[in-house]
Coordinates of C-alpha atoms in Angstrom, one line a residue:
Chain D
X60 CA 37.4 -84.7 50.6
X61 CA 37.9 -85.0 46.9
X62 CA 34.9 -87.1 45.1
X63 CA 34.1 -88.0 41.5
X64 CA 33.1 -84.8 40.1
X65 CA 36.4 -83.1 41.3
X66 CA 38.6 -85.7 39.8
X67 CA 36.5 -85.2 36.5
X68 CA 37.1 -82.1 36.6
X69 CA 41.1 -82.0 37.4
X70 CA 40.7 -84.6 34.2
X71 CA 39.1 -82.0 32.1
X72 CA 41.1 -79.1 33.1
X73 CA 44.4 -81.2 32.6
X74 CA 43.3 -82.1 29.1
X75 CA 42.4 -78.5 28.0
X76 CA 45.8 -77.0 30.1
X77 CA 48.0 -79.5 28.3
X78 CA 46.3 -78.8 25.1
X79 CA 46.6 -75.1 25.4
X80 CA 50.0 -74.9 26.3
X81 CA 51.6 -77.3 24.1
X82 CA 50.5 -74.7 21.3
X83 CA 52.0 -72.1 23.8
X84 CA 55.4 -73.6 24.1
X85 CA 55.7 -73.9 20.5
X86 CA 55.3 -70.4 20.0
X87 CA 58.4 -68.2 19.6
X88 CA 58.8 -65.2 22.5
X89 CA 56.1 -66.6 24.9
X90 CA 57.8 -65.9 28.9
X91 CA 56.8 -68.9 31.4
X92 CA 55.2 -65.9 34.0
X93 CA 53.6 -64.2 31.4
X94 CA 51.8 -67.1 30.0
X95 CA 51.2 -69.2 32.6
X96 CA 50.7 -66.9 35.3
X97 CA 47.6 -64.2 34.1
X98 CA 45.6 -67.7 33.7
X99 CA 46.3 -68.9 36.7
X100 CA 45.6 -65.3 38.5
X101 CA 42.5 -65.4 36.4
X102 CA 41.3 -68.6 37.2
X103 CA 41.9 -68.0 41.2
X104 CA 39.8 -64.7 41.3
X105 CA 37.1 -66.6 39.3
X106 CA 36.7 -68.5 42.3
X107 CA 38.0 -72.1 40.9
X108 CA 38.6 -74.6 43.5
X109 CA 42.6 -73.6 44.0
X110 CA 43.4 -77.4 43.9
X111 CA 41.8 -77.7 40.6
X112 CA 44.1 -74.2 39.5
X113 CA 47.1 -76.2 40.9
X114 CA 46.2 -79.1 38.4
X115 CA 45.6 -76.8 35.7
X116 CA 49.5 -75.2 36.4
X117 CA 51.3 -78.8 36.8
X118 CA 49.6 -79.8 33.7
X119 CA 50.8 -76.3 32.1
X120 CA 54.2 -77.0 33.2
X121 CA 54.7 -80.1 31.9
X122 CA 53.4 -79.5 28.3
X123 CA 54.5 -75.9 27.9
X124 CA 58.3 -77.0 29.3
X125 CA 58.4 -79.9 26.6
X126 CA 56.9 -78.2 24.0
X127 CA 59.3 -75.1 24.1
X128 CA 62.1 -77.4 22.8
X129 CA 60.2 -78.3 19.5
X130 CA 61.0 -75.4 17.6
X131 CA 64.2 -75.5 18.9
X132 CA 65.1 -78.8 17.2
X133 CA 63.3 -78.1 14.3
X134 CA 64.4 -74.3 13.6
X135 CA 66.4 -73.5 16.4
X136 CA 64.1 -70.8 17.5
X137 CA 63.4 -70.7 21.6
X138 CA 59.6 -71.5 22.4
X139 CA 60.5 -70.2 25.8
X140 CA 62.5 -68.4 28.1
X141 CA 63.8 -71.7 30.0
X142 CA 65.2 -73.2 26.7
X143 CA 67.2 -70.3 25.2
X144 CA 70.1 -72.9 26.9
X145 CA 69.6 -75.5 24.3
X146 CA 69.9 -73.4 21.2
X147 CA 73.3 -73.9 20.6
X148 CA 73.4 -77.7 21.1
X149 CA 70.1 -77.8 19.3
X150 CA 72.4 -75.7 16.1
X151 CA 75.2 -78.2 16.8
X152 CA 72.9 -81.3 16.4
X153 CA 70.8 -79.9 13.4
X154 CA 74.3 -79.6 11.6
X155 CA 74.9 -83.1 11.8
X156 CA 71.2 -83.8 10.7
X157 CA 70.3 -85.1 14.0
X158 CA 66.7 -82.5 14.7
X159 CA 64.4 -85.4 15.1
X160 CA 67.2 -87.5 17.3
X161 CA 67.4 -84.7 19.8
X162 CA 63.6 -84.2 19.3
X163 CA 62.6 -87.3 20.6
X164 CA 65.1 -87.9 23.2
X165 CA 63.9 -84.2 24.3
X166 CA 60.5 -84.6 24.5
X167 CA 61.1 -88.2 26.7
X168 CA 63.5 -86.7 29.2
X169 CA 60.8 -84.3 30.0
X170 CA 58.5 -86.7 30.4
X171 CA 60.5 -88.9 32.9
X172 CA 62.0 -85.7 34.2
X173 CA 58.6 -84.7 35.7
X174 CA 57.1 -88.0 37.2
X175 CA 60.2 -88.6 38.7
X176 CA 60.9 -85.4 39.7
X177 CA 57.2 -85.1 41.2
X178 CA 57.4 -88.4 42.9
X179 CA 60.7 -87.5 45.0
X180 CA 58.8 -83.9 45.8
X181 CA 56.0 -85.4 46.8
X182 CA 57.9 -88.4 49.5
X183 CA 60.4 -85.4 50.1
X184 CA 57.9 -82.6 51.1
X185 CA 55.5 -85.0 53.3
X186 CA 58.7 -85.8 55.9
X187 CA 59.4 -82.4 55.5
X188 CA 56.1 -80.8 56.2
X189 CA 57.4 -80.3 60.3
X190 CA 59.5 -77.7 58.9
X191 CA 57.0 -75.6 57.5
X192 CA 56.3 -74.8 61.3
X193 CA 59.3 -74.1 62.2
X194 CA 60.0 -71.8 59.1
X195 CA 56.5 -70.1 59.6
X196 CA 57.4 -69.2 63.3
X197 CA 57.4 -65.3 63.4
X198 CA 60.8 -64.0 65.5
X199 CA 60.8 -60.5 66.6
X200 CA 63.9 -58.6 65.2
X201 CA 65.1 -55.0 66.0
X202 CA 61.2 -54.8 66.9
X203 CA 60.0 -56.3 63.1
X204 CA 58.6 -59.4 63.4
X205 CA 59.8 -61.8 60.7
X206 CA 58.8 -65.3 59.3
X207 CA 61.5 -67.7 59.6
X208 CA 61.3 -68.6 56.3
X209 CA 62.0 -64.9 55.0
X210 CA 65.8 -65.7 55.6
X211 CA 65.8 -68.4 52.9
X212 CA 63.7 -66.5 50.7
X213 CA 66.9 -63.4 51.3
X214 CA 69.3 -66.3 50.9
X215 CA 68.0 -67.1 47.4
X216 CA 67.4 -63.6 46.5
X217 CA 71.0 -62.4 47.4
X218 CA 72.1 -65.6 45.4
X219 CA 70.2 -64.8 42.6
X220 CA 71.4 -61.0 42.5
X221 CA 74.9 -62.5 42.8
X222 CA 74.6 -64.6 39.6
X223 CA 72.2 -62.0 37.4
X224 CA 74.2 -60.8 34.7
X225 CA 75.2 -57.0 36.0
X226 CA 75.0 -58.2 39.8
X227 CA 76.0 -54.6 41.5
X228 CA 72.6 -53.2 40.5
X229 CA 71.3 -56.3 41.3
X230 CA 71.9 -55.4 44.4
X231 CA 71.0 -52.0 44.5
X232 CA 68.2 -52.6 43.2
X233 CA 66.6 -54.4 46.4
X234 CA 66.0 -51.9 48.6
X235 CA 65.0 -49.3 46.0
X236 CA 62.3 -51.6 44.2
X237 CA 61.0 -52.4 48.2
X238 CA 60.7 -48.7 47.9
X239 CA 59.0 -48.3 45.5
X240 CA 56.7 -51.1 46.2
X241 CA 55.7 -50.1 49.4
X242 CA 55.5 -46.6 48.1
X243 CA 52.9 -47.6 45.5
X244 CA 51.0 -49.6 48.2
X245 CA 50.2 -46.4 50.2
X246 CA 49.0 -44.5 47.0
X247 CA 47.0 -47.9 46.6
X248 CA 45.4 -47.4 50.0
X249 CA 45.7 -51.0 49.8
X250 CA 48.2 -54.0 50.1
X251 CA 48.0 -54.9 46.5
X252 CA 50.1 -57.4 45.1
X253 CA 49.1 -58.7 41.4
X254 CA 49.2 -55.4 39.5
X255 CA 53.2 -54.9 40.4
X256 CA 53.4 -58.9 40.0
X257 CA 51.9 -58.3 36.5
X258 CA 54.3 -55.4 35.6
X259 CA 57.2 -57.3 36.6
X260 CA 55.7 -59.7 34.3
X261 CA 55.4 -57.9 31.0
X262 CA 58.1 -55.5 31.9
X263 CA 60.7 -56.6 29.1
X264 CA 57.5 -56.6 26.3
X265 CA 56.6 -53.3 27.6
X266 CA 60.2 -52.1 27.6
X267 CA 60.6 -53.2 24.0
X268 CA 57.4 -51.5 23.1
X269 CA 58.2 -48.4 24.2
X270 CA 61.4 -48.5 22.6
X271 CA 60.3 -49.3 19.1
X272 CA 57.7 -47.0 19.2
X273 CA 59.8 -44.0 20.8
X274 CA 62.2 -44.9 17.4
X275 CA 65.0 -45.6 19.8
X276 CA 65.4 -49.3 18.3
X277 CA 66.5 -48.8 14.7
X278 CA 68.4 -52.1 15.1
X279 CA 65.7 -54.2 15.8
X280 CA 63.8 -52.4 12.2
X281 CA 63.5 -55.7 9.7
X282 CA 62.5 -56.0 6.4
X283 CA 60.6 -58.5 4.6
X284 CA 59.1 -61.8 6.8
X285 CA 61.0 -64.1 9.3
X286 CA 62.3 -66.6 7.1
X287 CA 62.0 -70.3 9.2
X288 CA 63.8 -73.5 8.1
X289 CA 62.2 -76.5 9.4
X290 CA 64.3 -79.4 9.7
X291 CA 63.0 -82.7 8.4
X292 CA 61.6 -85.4 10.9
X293 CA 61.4 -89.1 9.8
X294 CA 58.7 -91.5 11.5
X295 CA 59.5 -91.6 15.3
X296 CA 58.5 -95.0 17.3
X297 CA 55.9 -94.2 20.5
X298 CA 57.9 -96.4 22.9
X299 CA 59.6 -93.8 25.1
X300 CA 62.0 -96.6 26.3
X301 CA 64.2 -96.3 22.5
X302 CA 64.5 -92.9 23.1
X303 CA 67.3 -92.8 25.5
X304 CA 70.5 -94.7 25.9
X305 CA 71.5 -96.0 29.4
X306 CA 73.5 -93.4 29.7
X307 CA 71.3 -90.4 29.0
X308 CA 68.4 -92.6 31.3
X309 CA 70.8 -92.2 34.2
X310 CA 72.0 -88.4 34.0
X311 CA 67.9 -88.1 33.1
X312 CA 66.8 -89.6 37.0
X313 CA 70.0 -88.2 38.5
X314 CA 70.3 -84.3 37.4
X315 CA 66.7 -83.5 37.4
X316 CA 65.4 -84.8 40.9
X317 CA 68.6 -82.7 42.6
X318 CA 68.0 -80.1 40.6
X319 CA 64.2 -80.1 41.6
X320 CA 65.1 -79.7 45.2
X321 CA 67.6 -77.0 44.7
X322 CA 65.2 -74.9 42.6
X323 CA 63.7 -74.4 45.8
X324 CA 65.6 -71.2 46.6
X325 CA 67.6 -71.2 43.1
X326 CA 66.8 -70.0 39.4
X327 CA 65.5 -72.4 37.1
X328 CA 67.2 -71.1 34.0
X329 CA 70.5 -70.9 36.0
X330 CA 70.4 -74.8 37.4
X331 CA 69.5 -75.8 33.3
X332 CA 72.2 -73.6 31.8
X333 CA 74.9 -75.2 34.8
X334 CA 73.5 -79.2 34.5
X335 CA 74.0 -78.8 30.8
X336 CA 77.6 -77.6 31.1
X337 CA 78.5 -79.9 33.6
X338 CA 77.6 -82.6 31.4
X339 CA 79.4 -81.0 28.3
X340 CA 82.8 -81.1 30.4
X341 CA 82.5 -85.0 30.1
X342 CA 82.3 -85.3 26.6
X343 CA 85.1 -84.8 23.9
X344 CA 83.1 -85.2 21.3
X345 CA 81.5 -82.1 20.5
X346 CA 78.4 -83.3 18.8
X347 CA 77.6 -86.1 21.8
X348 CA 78.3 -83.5 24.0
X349 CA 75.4 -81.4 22.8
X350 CA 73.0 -84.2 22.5
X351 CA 73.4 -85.2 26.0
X352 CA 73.3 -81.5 27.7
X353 CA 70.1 -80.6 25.1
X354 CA 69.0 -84.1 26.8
X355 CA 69.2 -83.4 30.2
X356 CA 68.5 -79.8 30.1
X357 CA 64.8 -80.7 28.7
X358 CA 64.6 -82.9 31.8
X359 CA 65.9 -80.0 34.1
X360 CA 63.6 -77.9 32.9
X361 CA 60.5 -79.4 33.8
X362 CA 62.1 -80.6 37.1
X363 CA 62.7 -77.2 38.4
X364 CA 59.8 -76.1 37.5
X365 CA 58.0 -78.6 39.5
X366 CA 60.0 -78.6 42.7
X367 CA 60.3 -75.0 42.5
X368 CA 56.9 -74.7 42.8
X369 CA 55.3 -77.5 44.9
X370 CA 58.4 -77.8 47.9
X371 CA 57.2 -74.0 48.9
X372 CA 53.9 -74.6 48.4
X373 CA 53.7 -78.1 50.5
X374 CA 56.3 -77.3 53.1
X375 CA 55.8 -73.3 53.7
X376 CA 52.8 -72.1 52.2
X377 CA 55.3 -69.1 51.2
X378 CA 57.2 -68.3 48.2
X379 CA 61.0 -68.8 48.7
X380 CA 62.7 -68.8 45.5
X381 CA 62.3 -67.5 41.4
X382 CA 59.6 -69.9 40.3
X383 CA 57.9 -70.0 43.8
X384 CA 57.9 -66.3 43.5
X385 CA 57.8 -65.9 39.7
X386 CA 55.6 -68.3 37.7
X387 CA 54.0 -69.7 41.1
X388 CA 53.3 -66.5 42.9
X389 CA 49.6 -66.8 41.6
X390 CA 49.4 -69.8 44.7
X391 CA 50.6 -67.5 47.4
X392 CA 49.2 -64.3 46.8
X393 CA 46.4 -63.3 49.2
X394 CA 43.1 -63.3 46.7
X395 CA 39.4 -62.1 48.7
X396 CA 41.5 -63.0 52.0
X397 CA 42.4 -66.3 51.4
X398 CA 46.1 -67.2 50.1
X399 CA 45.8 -70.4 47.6
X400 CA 48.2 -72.5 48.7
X401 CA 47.6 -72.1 52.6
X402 CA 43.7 -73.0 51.4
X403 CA 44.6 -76.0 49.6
X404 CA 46.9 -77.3 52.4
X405 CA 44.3 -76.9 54.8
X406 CA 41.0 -78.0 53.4
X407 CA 42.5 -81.1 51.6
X408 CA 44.9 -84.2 52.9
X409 CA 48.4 -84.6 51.8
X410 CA 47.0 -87.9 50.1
X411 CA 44.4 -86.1 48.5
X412 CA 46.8 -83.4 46.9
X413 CA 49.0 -86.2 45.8
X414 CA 46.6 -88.1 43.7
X415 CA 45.5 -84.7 42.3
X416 CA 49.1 -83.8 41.5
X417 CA 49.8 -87.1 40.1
X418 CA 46.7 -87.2 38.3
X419 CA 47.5 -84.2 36.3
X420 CA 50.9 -84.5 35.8
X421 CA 49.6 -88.1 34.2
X422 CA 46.8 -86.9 31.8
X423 CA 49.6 -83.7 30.5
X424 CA 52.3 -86.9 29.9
X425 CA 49.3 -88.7 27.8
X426 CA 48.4 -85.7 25.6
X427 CA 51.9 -84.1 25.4
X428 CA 53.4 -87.1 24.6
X429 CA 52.4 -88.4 21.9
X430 CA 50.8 -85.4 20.2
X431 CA 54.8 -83.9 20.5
X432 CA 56.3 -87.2 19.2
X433 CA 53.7 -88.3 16.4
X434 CA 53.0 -84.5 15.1
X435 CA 55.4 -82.1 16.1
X436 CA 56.6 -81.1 12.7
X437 CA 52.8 -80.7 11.6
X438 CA 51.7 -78.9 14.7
X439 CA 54.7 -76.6 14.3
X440 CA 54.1 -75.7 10.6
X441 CA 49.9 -75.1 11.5
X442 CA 51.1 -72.4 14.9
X443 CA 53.3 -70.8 13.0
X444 CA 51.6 -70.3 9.4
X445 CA 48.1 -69.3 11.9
X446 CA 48.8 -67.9 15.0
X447 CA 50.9 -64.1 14.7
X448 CA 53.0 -63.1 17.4
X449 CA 50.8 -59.5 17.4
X450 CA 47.8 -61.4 18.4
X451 CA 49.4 -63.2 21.2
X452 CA 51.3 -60.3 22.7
X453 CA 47.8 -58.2 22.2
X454 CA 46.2 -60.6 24.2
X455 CA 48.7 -60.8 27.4
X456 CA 48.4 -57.0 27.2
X457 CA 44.8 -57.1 27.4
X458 CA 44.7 -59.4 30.3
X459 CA 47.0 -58.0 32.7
X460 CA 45.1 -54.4 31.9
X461 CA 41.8 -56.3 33.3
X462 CA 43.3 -58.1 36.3
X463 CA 45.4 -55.0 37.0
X464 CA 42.1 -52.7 36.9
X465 CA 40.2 -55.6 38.6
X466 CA 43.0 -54.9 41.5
X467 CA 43.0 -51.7 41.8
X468 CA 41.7 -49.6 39.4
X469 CA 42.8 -46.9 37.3
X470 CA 45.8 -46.9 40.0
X471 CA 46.0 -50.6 39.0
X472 CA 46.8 -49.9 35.6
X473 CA 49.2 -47.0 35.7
X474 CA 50.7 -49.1 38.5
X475 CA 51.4 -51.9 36.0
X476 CA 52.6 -49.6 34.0
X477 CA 55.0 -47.8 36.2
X478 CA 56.8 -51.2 37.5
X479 CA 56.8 -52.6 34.0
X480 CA 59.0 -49.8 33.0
X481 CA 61.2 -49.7 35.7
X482 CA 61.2 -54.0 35.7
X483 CA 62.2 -53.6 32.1
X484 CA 64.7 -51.2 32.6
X485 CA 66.3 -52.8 34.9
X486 CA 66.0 -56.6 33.0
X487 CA 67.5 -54.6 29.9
X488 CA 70.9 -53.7 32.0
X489 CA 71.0 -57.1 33.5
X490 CA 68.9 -57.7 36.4
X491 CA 67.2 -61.0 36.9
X492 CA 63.4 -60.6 36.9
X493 CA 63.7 -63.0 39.4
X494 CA 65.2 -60.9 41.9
X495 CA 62.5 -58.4 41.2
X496 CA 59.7 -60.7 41.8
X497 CA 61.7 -62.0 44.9
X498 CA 61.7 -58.5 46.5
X499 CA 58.0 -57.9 45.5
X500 CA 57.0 -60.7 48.5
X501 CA 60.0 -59.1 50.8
X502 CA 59.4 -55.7 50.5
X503 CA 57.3 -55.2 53.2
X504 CA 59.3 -57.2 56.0
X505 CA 62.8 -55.0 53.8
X506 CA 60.5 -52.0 54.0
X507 CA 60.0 -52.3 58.1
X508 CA 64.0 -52.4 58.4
X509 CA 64.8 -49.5 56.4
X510 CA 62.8 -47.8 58.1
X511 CA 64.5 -48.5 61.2
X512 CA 68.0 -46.6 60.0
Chain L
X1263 CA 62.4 -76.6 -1.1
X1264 CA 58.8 -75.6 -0.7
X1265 CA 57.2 -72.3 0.6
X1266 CA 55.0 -72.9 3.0
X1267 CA 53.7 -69.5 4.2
X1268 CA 52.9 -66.6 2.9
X1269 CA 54.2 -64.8 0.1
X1270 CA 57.5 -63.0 1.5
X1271 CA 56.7 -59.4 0.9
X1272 CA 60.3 -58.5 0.7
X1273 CA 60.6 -54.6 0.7
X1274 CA 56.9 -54.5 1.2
X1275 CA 57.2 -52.6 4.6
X1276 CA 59.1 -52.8 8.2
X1277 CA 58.9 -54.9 10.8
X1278 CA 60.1 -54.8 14.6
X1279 CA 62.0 -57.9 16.2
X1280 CA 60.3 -58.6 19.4
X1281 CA 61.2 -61.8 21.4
X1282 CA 62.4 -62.9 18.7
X1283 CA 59.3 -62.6 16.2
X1284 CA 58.8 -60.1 13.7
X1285 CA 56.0 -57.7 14.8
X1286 CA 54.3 -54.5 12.4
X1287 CA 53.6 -52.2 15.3
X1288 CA 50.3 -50.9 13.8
X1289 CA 49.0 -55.0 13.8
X1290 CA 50.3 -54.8 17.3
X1291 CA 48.1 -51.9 18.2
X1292 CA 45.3 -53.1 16.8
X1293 CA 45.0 -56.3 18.3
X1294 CA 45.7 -54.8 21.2
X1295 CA 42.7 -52.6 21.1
X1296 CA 40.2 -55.2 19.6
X1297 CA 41.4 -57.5 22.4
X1298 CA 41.2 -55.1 25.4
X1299 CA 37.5 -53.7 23.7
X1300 CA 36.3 -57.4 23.9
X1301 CA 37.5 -57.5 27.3
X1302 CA 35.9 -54.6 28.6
X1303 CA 32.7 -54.7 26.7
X1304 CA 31.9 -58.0 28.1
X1305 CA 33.9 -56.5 31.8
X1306 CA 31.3 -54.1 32.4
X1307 CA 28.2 -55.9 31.0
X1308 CA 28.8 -59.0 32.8
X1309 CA 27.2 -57.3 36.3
X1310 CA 23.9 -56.1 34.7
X1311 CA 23.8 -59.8 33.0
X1312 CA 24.2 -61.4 36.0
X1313 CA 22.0 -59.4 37.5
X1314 CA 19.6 -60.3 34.8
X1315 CA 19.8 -63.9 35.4
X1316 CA 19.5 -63.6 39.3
X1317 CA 23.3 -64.2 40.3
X1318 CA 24.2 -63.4 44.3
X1319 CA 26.1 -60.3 44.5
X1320 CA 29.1 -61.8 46.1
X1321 CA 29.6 -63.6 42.7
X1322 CA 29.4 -60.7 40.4
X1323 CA 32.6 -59.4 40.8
X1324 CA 34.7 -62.6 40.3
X1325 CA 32.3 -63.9 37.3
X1326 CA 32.8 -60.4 35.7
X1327 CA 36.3 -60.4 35.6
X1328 CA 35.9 -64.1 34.1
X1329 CA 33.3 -63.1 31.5
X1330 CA 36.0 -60.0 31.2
X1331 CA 38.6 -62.4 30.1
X1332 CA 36.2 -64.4 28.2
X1333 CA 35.8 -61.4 25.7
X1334 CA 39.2 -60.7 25.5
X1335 CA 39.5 -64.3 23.9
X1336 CA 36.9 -63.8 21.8
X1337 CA 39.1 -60.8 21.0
X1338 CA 41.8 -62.3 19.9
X1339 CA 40.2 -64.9 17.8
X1340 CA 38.8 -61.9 15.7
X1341 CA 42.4 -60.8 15.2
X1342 CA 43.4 -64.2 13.8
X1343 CA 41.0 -63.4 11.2
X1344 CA 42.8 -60.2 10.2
X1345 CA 46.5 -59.9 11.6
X1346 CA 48.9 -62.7 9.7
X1347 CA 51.9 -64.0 10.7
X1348 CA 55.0 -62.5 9.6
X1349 CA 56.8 -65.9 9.1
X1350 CA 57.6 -68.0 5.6
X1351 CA 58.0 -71.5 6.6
X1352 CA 60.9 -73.3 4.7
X1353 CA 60.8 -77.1 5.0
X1354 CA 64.3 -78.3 5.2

């Protein structure tokens, strides 16, 4: 039973979430599971209530995926992984002096994007809770006994190796990461699972590290500061309803609630980049074109994110796709023998996690909101003149050493440190690290069948 | 046009592009190292502490890797005292 305090607290942990990661998202080169997970992973093993964790990550996601779009309209710089996509149309827009039109209508689709998208979740994952049964029922196969739902989480793997960027290795690399997985696990002694999470993590930091400081990146030498244009913003009203035309309001409640469901066992990035360009194909007007897609991709974004997460969670208890098992793995990773989101299924009512869900997707919306639409331009100038990107990627660093050595020790780290290379190898030469992440929760059911040839 | 960051140091020394940002390697380092010092400092005090103040021994280890992480924050908001950004801010 949730009382007072516990609402107080999801309250204050939504406020100070929301706060720290609107800062986050504006920041240049911060990853989604390398900022949002380690904090969550933190904040589990501390022994938080994993309901009031949960409220800390959906207020996370829906101020760090708004926020990454602000310095996209203003200097066309990425604040995150999931809105590289929008750079061009954000470019396209800026030309025609539009930054603070696709600013505001960018910051609103995100916020309707994730009530509606968390409402249709919600209604969709109570009727479909009776499935979690049957996709948790173990069969017995060639003598390995699987989960049912292991098939969709190989469906969506498969899918995802078929779309990454070089998709033969891909492929390849499956069965040889489940390898090496499992492999590490024996030298662990233990089933360990959030050192290798973590290296998949920072694996494309730690790959650029290492390159730069082996001298093998002489293209990437610069001289002289990052020189950042920030377009000009006139006064923007508060009433979300002049944001949008009728138009962009109805690809904004159609395209992010489908795209919410499908991020189930699909990429996140991959539905945003395919929405957007689905949208561009009915425009012949270039620059409307880019407005709308930049639109609906901010939506998308924080759709995904939200059904990615919470269908697994509330259905399954089991990661079955890239933000399930990417950003999200934190809820289903066994921590002092109890998995998160199993606990918080079973020691609270569906009601109960609905109001908290609602709750703190509500309190991010009203400190998001209007702190992105009334001050973006200032709170962009104030992150980027105070915070450098050296302190912020010494930090991550820092914390994934700790949990990793609070894992497993010394094996811990040079465990992070072995899959971060190979991780960022392989993202370098076009991997998704969602496939690796994806394997990470198959490898031991992939393991017991290898074994079997 | 107004500059609203730091001087740009144009030929004043090299810089890596990282995600994006432009990153000295030896600021890098150091953070690093302040950060993960705070951390571990505070990491392997935090048991003796909460010792000290009469904690149950099934809570040390979780409030130790907390008061861990707690160090490594204060870590980093050392470095913001000392590491500056390598941007110049141009308002358009």
């Amino acid at each position: 039973m949730i009382g007072f305090e516990t609402l107080l607290l999801v309250v204050i942990l939504s406020v100070i979430s929301a706060l720290v990661y609107v800062i986050v998202g504006i920041l240049p080169g911060t990853d989604e599971t390398a900022t949002m997970a380690p904090i969550a992973l933190a904040l589990l093993i501390a022994g938080l209530d994993p309901i009031l964790v949960l409220a800390w990550f959906m207020a996370s996601i829906v101020a760090f995926k708004t926020a990454d779009a602000v310095p996209v309209a203003l200097a066309g710089i990425p604040g995150g992984v999931m809105a590289v996509p929008q750079v061009p149309d954000a470019v396209e827009a800026k030309r025609a002096g539009k930054a603070d039109v696709i600013l505001r209508k960018g910051i609103t689709s995100s916020m309707i994007a994730s009530f509606v998208a968390l409402i249709l979740v919600l209604v969709l994952a109570f009727y479909l809770k009776p499935l979690g049964d049957f996709l948790n029922t173990k069969d017995v196969v060639y003598g390995v006994s699987v989960p049912r739902w292991f098939w969709l989480l190989m469906a969506g793997l498969l899918v995802l190796a078929l779309t990454s960027r070089n998709r033969l290795l891909a492929l390849l690399t499956i069965p040889a990461f489940a390898i090496l997985i499992q492999g590490l696990r024996l030298a662990y002694d233990k089933t360990a699972i959030i050192s290798f999470f973590l290296g998949i993590t920072i694996g494309p930091l730690v790959i650029e590290l290492l390159e730069v400081l082996s001298g093998y990146a002489r293209d990437r030498v610069r001289r002289g500061y990052l020189n950042v244009k920030l377009e000009p913003v006139s006064s923007i009203p508060l009433n979300p309803l002049r944001h949008l035309s009728r138009e962009e309001l109805g690809h904004v409640l159609l395209w992010p609630p489908i795209t919410s469901i499908l991020a189930m066992v699909m990429s996140p990035v991959g539905l945003t980049i395919l929405v957007g360009d689905l949208l561009k194909g009915l425009k012949r007007n270039p620059l409307e074109a880019s407005i709308l897609a930049y639109t609906v991709r901010d939506g998308v974004k924080n759709a995904t994110y939200i059904g990615g997460l919470l269908i697994p969670l509330l259905v399954i208890g089991a990661p079955t796709g890239p933000m399930s098992a990417g950003p999200g793995l934190p809820f289903f990773t066994e921590i002092k023998g109890v998995v998160p989101a199993k606990y918080i299924m079973a020691n609270h009512s569906y009601l109960e996690i609905a109001l908290t869900l609602l709750l703190s997707t509500a309190v991010a919306m009203l400190v998001a909101y209007p702190m992105l639409i009334r001050y973006s331009r200032k709170l962009t100038l104030l992150v980027f003149k105070t915070i450098p990107a050296e302190s912020l990627y010494g930090l991550f660093l820092a914390i994934v050493v700790l949990l990793a050595y609070y894992d497993a020790g010394l094996r811990g780290v040079l465990g992070v440190f072995m899959v971060s290379i190979v991780s960022g190898i392989l993202w370098r030469n076009g991997v998704s690290l969602g496939v690796l992440f994806m394997t990470l929760v198959a490898a031991p059911t992939l393991f017991a069948f290898i074994k079997l040839v | 046009m107004t500059s609203m960051g730091e001087r740009d140091p144009e030929g004043s020394g090299d810089f890596v592009e990282i995600y994006g940002e432009y990153v000295k390697p030896l600021d890098l380092a150091i953070a690093f190292l302040v950060t993960i010092v705070g951390g571990a400092v505070f990491y392997v005090v935090a048991p003796t502490f909460l010792s000290f103040i009469s904690m149950p021994e099934a809570t040390r280890a979780p409030l130790s890797i907390t008061i861990g992480l707690i160090g490594a924050s204060i870590g980093f908001l050392v470095t913001l005292l000392f590491i500056k950004p390598k941007r110049v801010v141009v308002e358009g």
